[in-house]
mmCIF file of C-alpha atoms in Angstrom:
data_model
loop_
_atom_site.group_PDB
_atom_site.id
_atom_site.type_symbol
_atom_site.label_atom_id
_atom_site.label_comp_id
_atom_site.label_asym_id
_atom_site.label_seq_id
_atom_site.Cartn_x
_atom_site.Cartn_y
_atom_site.Cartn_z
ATOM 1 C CA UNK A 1 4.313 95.307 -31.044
ATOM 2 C CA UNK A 2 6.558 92.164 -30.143
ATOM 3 C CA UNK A 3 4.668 92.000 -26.300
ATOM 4 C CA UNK A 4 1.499 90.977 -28.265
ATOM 5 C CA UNK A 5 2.994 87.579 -29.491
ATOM 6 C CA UNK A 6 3.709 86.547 -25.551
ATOM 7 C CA UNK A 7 1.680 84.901 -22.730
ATOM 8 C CA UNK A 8 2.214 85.856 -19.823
ATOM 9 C CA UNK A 9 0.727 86.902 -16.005
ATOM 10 C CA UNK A 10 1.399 90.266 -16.569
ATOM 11 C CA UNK A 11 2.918 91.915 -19.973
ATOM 12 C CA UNK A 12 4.189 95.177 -20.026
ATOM 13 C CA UNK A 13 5.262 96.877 -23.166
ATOM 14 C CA UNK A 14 7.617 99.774 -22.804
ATOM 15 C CA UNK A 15 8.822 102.184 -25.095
ATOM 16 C CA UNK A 16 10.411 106.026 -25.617
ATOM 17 C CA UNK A 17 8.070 107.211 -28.780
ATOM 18 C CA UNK A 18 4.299 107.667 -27.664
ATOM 19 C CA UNK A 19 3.010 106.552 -31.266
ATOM 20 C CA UNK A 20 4.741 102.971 -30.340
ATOM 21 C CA UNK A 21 2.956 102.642 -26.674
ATOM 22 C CA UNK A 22 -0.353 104.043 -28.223
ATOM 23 C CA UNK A 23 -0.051 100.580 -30.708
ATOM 24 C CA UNK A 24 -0.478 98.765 -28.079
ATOM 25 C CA UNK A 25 -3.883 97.167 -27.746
ATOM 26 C CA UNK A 26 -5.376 95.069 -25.226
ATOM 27 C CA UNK A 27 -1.661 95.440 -23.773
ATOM 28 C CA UNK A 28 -0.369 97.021 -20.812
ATOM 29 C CA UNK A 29 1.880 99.518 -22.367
ATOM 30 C CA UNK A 30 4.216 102.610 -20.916
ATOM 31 C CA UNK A 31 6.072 105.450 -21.936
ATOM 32 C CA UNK A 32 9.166 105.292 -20.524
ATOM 33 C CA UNK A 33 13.133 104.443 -21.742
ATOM 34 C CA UNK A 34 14.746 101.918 -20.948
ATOM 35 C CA UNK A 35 17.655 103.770 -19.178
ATOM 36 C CA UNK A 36 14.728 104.579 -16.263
ATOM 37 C CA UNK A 37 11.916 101.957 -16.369
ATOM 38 C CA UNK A 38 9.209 102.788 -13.390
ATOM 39 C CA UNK A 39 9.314 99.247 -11.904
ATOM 40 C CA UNK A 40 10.758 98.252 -8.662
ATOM 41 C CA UNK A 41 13.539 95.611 -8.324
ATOM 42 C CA UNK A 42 13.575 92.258 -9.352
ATOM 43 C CA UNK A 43 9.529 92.623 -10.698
ATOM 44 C CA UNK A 44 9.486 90.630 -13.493
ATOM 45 C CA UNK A 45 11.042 87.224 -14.528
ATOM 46 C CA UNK A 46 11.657 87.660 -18.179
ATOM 47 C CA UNK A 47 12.865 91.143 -20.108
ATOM 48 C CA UNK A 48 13.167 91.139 -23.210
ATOM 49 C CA UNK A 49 14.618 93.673 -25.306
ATOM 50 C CA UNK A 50 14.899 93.320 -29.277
ATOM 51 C CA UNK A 51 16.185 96.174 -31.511
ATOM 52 C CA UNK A 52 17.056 98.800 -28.989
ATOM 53 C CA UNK A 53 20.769 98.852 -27.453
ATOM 54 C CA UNK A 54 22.033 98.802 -30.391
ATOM 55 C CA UNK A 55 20.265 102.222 -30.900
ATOM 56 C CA UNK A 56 21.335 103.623 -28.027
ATOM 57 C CA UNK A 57 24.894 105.852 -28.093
ATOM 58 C CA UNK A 58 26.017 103.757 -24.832
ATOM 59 C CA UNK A 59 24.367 100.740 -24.336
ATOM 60 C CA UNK A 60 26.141 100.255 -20.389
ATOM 61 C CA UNK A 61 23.295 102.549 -19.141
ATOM 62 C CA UNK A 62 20.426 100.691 -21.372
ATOM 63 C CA UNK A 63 21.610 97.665 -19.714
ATOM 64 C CA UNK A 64 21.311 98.764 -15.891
ATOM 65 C CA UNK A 65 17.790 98.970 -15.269
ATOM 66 C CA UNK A 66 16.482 95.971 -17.550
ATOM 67 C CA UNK A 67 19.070 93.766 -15.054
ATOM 68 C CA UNK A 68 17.752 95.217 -11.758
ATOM 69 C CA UNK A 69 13.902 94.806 -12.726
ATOM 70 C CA UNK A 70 14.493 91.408 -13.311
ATOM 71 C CA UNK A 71 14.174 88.583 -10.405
ATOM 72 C CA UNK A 72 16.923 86.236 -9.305
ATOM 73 C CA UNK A 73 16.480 83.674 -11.520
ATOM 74 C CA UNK A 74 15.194 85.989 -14.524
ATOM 75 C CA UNK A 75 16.217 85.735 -18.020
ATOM 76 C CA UNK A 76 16.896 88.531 -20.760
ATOM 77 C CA UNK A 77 15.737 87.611 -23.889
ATOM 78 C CA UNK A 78 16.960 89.938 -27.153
ATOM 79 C CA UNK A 79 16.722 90.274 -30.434
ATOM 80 C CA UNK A 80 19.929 91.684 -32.777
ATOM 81 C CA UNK A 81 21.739 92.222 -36.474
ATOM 82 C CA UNK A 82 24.477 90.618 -37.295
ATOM 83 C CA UNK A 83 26.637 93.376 -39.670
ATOM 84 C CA UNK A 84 25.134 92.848 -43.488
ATOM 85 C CA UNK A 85 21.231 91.850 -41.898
ATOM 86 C CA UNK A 86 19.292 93.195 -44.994
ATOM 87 C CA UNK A 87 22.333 94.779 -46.487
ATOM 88 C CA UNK A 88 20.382 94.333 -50.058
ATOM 89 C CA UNK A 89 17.436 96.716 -48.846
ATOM 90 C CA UNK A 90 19.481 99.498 -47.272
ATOM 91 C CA UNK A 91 21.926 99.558 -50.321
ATOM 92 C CA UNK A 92 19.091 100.324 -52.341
ATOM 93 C CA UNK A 93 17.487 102.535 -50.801
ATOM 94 C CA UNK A 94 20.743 104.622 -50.211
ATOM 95 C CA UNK A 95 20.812 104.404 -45.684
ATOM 96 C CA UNK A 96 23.670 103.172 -43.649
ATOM 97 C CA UNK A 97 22.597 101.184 -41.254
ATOM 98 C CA UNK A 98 26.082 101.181 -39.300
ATOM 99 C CA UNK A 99 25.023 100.494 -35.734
ATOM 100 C CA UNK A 100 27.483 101.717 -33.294
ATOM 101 C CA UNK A 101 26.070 100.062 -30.172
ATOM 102 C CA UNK A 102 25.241 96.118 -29.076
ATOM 103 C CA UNK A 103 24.981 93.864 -32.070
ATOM 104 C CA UNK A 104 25.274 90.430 -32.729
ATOM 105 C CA UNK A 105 28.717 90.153 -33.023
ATOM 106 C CA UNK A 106 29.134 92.727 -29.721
ATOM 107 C CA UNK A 107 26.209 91.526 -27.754
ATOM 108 C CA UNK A 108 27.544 88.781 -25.588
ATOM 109 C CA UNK A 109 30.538 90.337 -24.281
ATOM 110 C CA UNK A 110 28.376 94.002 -23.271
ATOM 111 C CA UNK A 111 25.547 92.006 -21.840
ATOM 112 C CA UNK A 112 27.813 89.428 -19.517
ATOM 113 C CA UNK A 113 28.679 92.118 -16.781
ATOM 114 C CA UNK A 114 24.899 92.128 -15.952
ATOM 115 C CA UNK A 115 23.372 88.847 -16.551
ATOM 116 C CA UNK A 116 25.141 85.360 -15.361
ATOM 117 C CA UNK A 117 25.362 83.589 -18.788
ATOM 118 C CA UNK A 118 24.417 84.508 -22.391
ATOM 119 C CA UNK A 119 24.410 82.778 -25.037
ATOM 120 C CA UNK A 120 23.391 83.010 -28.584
ATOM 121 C CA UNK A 121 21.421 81.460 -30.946
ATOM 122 C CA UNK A 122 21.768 82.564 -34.580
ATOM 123 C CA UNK A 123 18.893 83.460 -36.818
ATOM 124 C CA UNK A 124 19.329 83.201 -41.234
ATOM 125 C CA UNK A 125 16.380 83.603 -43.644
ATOM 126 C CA UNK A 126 15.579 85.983 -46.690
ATOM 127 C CA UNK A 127 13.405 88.879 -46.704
ATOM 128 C CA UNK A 128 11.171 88.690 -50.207
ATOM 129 C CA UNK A 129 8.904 91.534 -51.597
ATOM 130 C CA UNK A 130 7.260 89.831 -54.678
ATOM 131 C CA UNK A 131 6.591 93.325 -56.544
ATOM 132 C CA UNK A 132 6.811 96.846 -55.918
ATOM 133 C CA UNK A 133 3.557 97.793 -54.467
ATOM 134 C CA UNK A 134 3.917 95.031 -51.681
ATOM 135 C CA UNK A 135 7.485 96.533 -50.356
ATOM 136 C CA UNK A 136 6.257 99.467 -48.782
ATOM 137 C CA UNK A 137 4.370 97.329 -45.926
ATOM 138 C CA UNK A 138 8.126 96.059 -45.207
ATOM 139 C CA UNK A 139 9.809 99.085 -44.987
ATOM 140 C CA UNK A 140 6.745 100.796 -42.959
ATOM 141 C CA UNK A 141 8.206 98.993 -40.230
ATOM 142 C CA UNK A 142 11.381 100.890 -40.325
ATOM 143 C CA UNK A 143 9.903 104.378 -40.344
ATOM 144 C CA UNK A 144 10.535 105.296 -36.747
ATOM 145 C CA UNK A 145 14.598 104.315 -37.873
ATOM 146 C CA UNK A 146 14.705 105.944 -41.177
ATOM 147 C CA UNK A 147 11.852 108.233 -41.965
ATOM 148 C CA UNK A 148 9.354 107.610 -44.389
ATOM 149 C CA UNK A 149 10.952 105.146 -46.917
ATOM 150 C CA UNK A 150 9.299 104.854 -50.902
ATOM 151 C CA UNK A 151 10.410 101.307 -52.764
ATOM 152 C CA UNK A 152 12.661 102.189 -55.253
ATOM 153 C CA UNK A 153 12.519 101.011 -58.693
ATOM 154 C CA UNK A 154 14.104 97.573 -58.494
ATOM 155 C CA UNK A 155 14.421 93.827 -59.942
ATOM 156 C CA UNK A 156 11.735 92.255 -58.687
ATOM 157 C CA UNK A 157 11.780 89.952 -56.838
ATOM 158 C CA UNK A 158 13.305 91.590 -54.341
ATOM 159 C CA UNK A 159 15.454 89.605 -51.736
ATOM 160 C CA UNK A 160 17.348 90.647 -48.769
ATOM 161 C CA UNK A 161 19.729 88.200 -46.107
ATOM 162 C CA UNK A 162 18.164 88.124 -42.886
ATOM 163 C CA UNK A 163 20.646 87.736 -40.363
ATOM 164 C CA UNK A 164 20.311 88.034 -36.610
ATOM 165 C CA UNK A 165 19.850 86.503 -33.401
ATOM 166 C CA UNK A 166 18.770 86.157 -29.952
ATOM 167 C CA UNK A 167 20.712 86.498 -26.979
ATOM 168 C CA UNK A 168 19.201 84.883 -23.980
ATOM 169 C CA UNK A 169 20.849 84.652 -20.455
ATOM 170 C CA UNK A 170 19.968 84.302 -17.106
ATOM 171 C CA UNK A 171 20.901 86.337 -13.501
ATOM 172 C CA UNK A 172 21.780 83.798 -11.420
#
């Protein structure tokens, strides 16, 4: 889970799928969606919120509640794909990966209603799986998205273009 890479006061992980919240160890962690988080207004200084509204069929009413937990001078922090981000893996294993909500290219624009400024910084790298056997770790982390996922046979090395980014911005 992402919330056990930060330092903070108080962390609180949220998320919609009970096998995700019950990952979290050590952690403060909730079952809840993002459309309806149980926190009052303006609790928390930083949100952040990778990998989700683009998920969502209309990411307006993902992006209500994240802007009124946050405090006056809080700052959204997420994480998103650029169209093509590991275009190499999904091709091969035969998933579209069209999302039809926020992305990179989308992101700034949806999120600027609720949150002062955004801006974005852009992310580039290469996923590699050195042999067969090690790319089912990788794709393990796509299960909840896609199902169980096998490697299929394949060149190896196997490489894949990373590309995403964060948007950060700021309420006041």
């Amino acid at each position: 889970m992402f919330a056990s890479l930060i330092s903070a006061p108080r962390l609180v992980g949220i998320d919609s799928s009970p096998a995700a919240a019950a990952r979290a160890p050590g952690l403060e962690a909730q079952l809840a969606t993002i459309e309806e988080l149980p926190f009052a207004d303006q609790a928390f200084d930083v949100v952040t919120c990778n990998w989700t509204l683009d998920q969502l069929p209309a990411p307006d009413q993902g992006l209500r509640d994240p802007a009124r937990v946050l405090g006056p001078e809080g700052r959204p922090v997420g994480r998103y794909y650029f169209p093509g981000h590991l275009e190499e893996v999904w091709h091969a294993m035969r998933i579209s990966r069209d999302a039809d909500g926020l992305d990179a290219e989308s992101g700034r624009a949806q999120l600027a209603p609720y949150f002062g400024t955004v801006r974005r910084e852009k992310m580039h790298g290469e996923a590699r799986c050195a042999d067969r056997a090690s790319r089912p770790a990788y794709l393990d982390a796509y299960r909840e998205l896609a199902g169980a996922l096998v490697a299929p046979e394949h060149p190896y090395p196997f490489r894949s273009r990373r590309h995403n980014c964060f948007f950060i911005g700021t309420t006041a």
